[in-house]
């Protein structure tokens, strides 16, 4: 059966536009006009992905996302937050609430569809043995990262970035390679975005002290150099 996308959106014309574009691409859809209806829909017909408006009546999109992440049955369902807010702090708050991606209105249907496909592809990715590199350990099932036994809190993008770097410690990745591996080829993201997420990853990895683990290689890119590797 084709993947089911739950569209949690109170603006009816936007919900219909999303439904039209998703069904054109072969997805099944269900629309929930507020946060409470979204939670009911999540229980009744568990979707493969949720397009979640931040500003929803009854229960906000952010609270729906948090509720999902606390619920064993809904925890693994990918969420793309759809919002009119574009401030960096909101973006961080949105991703920290457990959303897998974030789209700011107005967006093109094409961009959104590319993100839907990318998030679904990543959600199906292999889960298994923890990845270990030096004093870093990453558990793919629980999404937990530890450095020297101490937990490191990472937003989803930093998590994926670190995963790529941990799979080949010491290897230098160009920004463009990281864009392809972390964001996917079919999404346009500025190369500078990589620098922003590398900076955040650096700060997070150093949150309990220790040496900087990410080496910047001038005009070439970045490499992870874990301690004790
Ligand atoms: Ca809204």
CSV table of C-alpha atoms and ligand atoms in Angstrom, one decimal:
chain,number,residue,atom,x,y,z
A,1,UNK,CA,0.0,0.0,0.0
A,2,UNK,CA,1.2,3.5,-0.7
A,3,UNK,CA,2.6,5.5,2.2
A,4,UNK,CA,0.0,7.5,4.2
A,5,UNK,CA,0.7,11.1,5.0
A,6,UNK,CA,-1.2,12.9,7.8
A,7,UNK,CA,-1.6,16.6,6.9
A,8,UNK,CA,-2.2,18.5,10.2
A,9,UNK,CA,-3.1,22.0,8.9
A,10,UNK,CA,-5.9,24.4,9.9
A,11,UNK,CA,-5.7,26.5,6.7
A,12,UNK,CA,-8.0,24.6,4.5
A,13,UNK,CA,-6.7,25.9,1.1
A,14,UNK,CA,-3.1,25.0,2.2
A,15,UNK,CA,-4.3,21.5,3.4
A,16,UNK,CA,-6.0,20.9,0.0
A,17,UNK,CA,-2.9,22.1,-1.9
A,18,UNK,CA,-0.8,19.6,0.1
A,19,UNK,CA,-3.3,16.8,-0.4
A,20,UNK,CA,-3.4,17.5,-4.2
A,21,UNK,CA,0.4,17.4,-4.5
A,22,UNK,CA,0.9,14.4,-2.3
A,23,UNK,CA,-1.8,12.4,-4.1
A,24,UNK,CA,-0.4,13.3,-7.4
A,25,UNK,CA,2.8,11.7,-6.3
A,26,UNK,CA,1.0,8.5,-5.2
A,27,UNK,CA,0.7,9.1,-1.5
A,28,UNK,CA,-2.5,8.5,0.5
A,29,UNK,CA,-3.5,11.4,2.7
A,30,UNK,CA,-5.6,12.3,5.7
A,31,UNK,CA,-6.3,15.8,6.9
A,32,UNK,CA,-6.6,16.9,10.5
A,33,UNK,CA,-7.7,20.6,11.0
A,34,UNK,CA,-6.4,20.9,14.5
A,35,UNK,CA,-3.9,19.4,17.0
A,36,UNK,CA,-6.5,17.3,18.8
A,37,UNK,CA,-7.8,15.8,15.6
A,38,UNK,CA,-4.2,15.1,14.6
A,39,UNK,CA,-3.6,13.1,17.8
A,40,UNK,CA,-6.8,11.1,17.2
A,41,UNK,CA,-5.8,10.5,13.5
A,42,UNK,CA,-2.3,9.3,14.7
A,43,UNK,CA,-4.0,6.7,17.0
A,44,UNK,CA,-6.7,5.6,14.5
A,45,UNK,CA,-4.6,5.3,11.3
A,46,UNK,CA,-0.9,5.5,12.1
A,47,UNK,CA,0.6,7.4,9.1
A,48,UNK,CA,4.1,6.9,7.6
A,49,UNK,CA,4.8,10.6,7.9
A,50,UNK,CA,3.2,13.7,9.4
A,51,UNK,CA,3.2,17.2,7.9
A,52,UNK,CA,2.7,19.2,11.0
A,53,UNK,CA,1.7,22.9,11.1
A,54,UNK,CA,3.3,24.6,14.1
A,55,UNK,CA,0.4,27.0,14.7
A,56,UNK,CA,-2.6,24.7,15.1
A,57,UNK,CA,-5.8,25.3,17.2
A,58,UNK,CA,-6.5,23.2,20.3
A,59,UNK,CA,-3.1,21.6,20.6
A,60,UNK,CA,0.0,23.2,18.9
A,61,UNK,CA,2.1,21.4,16.4
A,62,UNK,CA,5.0,21.6,18.7
A,63,UNK,CA,3.0,19.9,21.5
A,64,UNK,CA,1.7,17.2,19.0
A,65,UNK,CA,5.4,16.5,18.1
A,66,UNK,CA,6.4,16.3,21.7
A,67,UNK,CA,3.5,14.0,22.5
A,68,UNK,CA,4.5,11.8,19.6
A,69,UNK,CA,8.1,11.5,20.8
A,70,UNK,CA,6.9,10.4,24.2
A,71,UNK,CA,4.6,7.7,22.8
A,72,UNK,CA,6.2,4.3,22.1
A,73,UNK,CA,3.9,3.7,19.0
A,74,UNK,CA,4.4,7.1,17.5
A,75,UNK,CA,8.0,7.8,18.4
A,76,UNK,CA,9.5,6.5,15.1
A,77,UNK,CA,7.0,8.3,12.8
A,78,UNK,CA,8.8,11.0,10.9
A,79,UNK,CA,7.6,14.6,11.3
A,80,UNK,CA,8.1,17.6,9.0
A,81,UNK,CA,7.2,20.8,10.8
A,82,UNK,CA,5.5,23.4,8.6
A,83,UNK,CA,5.6,26.9,9.8
A,84,UNK,CA,5.4,30.6,9.1
A,85,UNK,CA,8.0,31.3,11.6
A,86,UNK,CA,11.5,31.6,10.2
A,87,UNK,CA,13.6,32.7,13.1
A,88,UNK,CA,16.7,30.6,13.7
A,89,UNK,CA,15.7,30.1,17.4
A,90,UNK,CA,12.3,28.8,16.3
A,91,UNK,CA,14.0,26.4,13.8
A,92,UNK,CA,16.1,25.1,16.7
A,93,UNK,CA,13.1,24.8,19.0
A,94,UNK,CA,11.2,23.0,16.3
A,95,UNK,CA,14.0,20.5,15.6
A,96,UNK,CA,14.6,20.0,19.4
A,97,UNK,CA,11.0,19.1,19.8
A,98,UNK,CA,11.8,16.0,17.8
A,99,UNK,CA,10.8,17.1,14.3
A,100,UNK,CA,12.9,15.5,11.5
A,101,UNK,CA,12.7,18.4,9.1
A,102,UNK,CA,11.4,21.9,9.0
A,103,UNK,CA,9.8,23.8,6.2
A,104,UNK,CA,9.0,27.6,6.3
A,105,UNK,CA,5.9,29.0,4.6
A,106,UNK,CA,5.8,30.0,1.8
A,107,UNK,CA,7.4,26.9,0.2
A,108,UNK,CA,7.1,25.4,-3.2
A,109,UNK,CA,5.2,22.1,-3.5
A,110,UNK,CA,8.3,20.7,-5.3
A,111,UNK,CA,10.6,21.5,-2.4
A,112,UNK,CA,8.2,20.0,0.1
A,113,UNK,CA,7.8,16.8,-2.0
A,114,UNK,CA,11.6,16.5,-2.1
A,115,UNK,CA,11.7,16.8,1.7
A,116,UNK,CA,8.9,14.3,2.1
A,117,UNK,CA,10.8,11.7,0.0
A,118,UNK,CA,14.1,12.4,1.7
A,119,UNK,CA,12.6,12.1,5.2
A,120,UNK,CA,10.8,8.8,4.3
A,121,UNK,CA,14.0,7.4,2.8
A,122,UNK,CA,16.0,8.3,5.9
A,123,UNK,CA,13.3,6.8,8.2
A,124,UNK,CA,13.7,3.5,6.4
A,125,UNK,CA,17.5,3.5,6.9
A,126,UNK,CA,19.3,0.6,8.6
A,127,UNK,CA,19.2,0.4,12.4
A,128,UNK,CA,21.6,-1.8,14.3
A,129,UNK,CA,24.8,-2.0,16.1
A,130,UNK,CA,26.1,1.2,17.8
A,131,UNK,CA,28.8,3.1,15.9
A,132,UNK,CA,32.0,3.6,17.9
A,133,UNK,CA,34.8,6.0,17.0
A,134,UNK,CA,37.4,6.7,19.7
A,135,UNK,CA,35.6,8.0,22.8
A,136,UNK,CA,32.4,8.6,20.8
A,137,UNK,CA,29.5,6.1,20.7
A,138,UNK,CA,26.3,6.5,18.7
A,139,UNK,CA,23.3,4.2,19.3
A,140,UNK,CA,21.2,4.3,16.1
A,141,UNK,CA,18.1,2.8,17.7
A,142,UNK,CA,17.8,5.2,20.6
A,143,UNK,CA,19.5,8.1,18.8
A,144,UNK,CA,21.8,8.6,21.8
A,145,UNK,CA,25.3,9.8,21.5
A,146,UNK,CA,27.9,9.6,24.2
A,147,UNK,CA,31.4,11.0,24.5
A,148,UNK,CA,33.5,9.3,27.2
A,149,UNK,CA,30.3,7.9,28.6
A,150,UNK,CA,28.6,11.3,28.9
A,151,UNK,CA,25.5,12.0,26.9
A,152,UNK,CA,25.7,14.5,24.1
A,153,UNK,CA,22.3,16.1,23.1
A,154,UNK,CA,22.0,16.6,19.3
A,155,UNK,CA,19.3,17.8,17.0
A,156,UNK,CA,18.5,15.4,14.2
A,157,UNK,CA,20.6,17.2,11.5
A,158,UNK,CA,23.7,17.2,13.8
A,159,UNK,CA,23.0,13.6,14.6
A,160,UNK,CA,23.0,12.6,10.9
A,161,UNK,CA,26.1,14.8,10.3
A,162,UNK,CA,28.0,13.1,13.1
A,163,UNK,CA,26.9,9.7,11.9
A,164,UNK,CA,28.4,10.3,8.4
A,165,UNK,CA,31.6,11.6,10.1
A,166,UNK,CA,31.8,8.7,12.6
A,167,UNK,CA,31.5,6.1,9.8
A,168,UNK,CA,34.9,7.2,8.4
A,169,UNK,CA,36.9,8.9,11.2
A,170,UNK,CA,39.8,11.0,9.9
A,171,UNK,CA,38.4,11.2,6.3
A,172,UNK,CA,38.1,14.7,5.0
A,173,UNK,CA,34.7,15.5,3.6
A,174,UNK,CA,34.0,18.5,1.3
A,175,UNK,CA,31.0,20.6,2.1
A,176,UNK,CA,29.3,19.4,-1.1
A,177,UNK,CA,29.8,15.7,-0.1
A,178,UNK,CA,28.3,16.4,3.3
A,179,UNK,CA,25.3,18.1,1.7
A,180,UNK,CA,24.7,15.0,-0.5
A,181,UNK,CA,25.2,12.6,2.4
A,182,UNK,CA,23.3,14.4,5.1
A,183,UNK,CA,20.6,16.4,3.3
A,184,UNK,CA,20.3,14.4,0.1
A,185,UNK,CA,21.0,15.3,-3.6
A,186,UNK,CA,17.5,16.4,-4.4
A,187,UNK,CA,17.4,19.2,-1.9
A,188,UNK,CA,19.0,22.6,-2.5
A,189,UNK,CA,20.9,23.7,0.6
A,190,UNK,CA,23.5,26.4,0.7
A,191,UNK,CA,27.1,25.2,1.4
A,192,UNK,CA,27.2,27.6,4.3
A,193,UNK,CA,24.5,25.6,6.0
A,194,UNK,CA,27.0,22.9,6.5
A,195,UNK,CA,29.3,25.3,8.4
A,196,UNK,CA,26.4,26.3,10.7
A,197,UNK,CA,25.6,22.7,11.6
A,198,UNK,CA,29.3,21.8,12.0
A,199,UNK,CA,29.7,24.7,14.4
A,200,UNK,CA,26.7,23.4,16.4
A,201,UNK,CA,28.0,19.9,16.4
A,202,UNK,CA,31.4,21.1,17.6
A,203,UNK,CA,29.8,23.0,20.5
A,204,UNK,CA,27.6,19.9,21.4
A,205,UNK,CA,30.6,17.5,21.3
A,206,UNK,CA,32.5,19.8,23.7
A,207,UNK,CA,29.5,20.3,26.1
A,208,UNK,CA,31.4,18.3,28.7
A,209,UNK,CA,34.8,19.6,27.9
A,210,UNK,CA,37.6,17.8,26.0
A,211,UNK,CA,39.5,18.7,22.9
A,212,UNK,CA,37.8,19.9,19.7
A,213,UNK,CA,37.1,16.7,17.6
A,214,UNK,CA,36.4,18.3,14.3
A,215,UNK,CA,39.3,19.3,12.1
A,216,UNK,CA,38.7,22.1,9.6
A,217,UNK,CA,40.8,21.5,6.5
A,218,UNK,CA,41.3,24.7,4.7
A,219,UNK,CA,39.5,24.9,1.3
A,220,UNK,CA,38.9,21.1,1.6
A,221,UNK,CA,36.3,20.5,4.3
A,222,UNK,CA,35.9,18.8,7.6
A,223,UNK,CA,37.1,15.6,9.3
A,224,UNK,CA,36.3,14.0,12.6
A,225,UNK,CA,39.3,13.1,14.8
A,226,UNK,CA,38.0,11.3,17.9
A,227,UNK,CA,40.2,11.0,20.9
A,228,UNK,CA,41.7,7.5,21.4
A,229,UNK,CA,40.8,6.4,17.9
B,1,LIG,CA1,-1.9,27.3,11.2
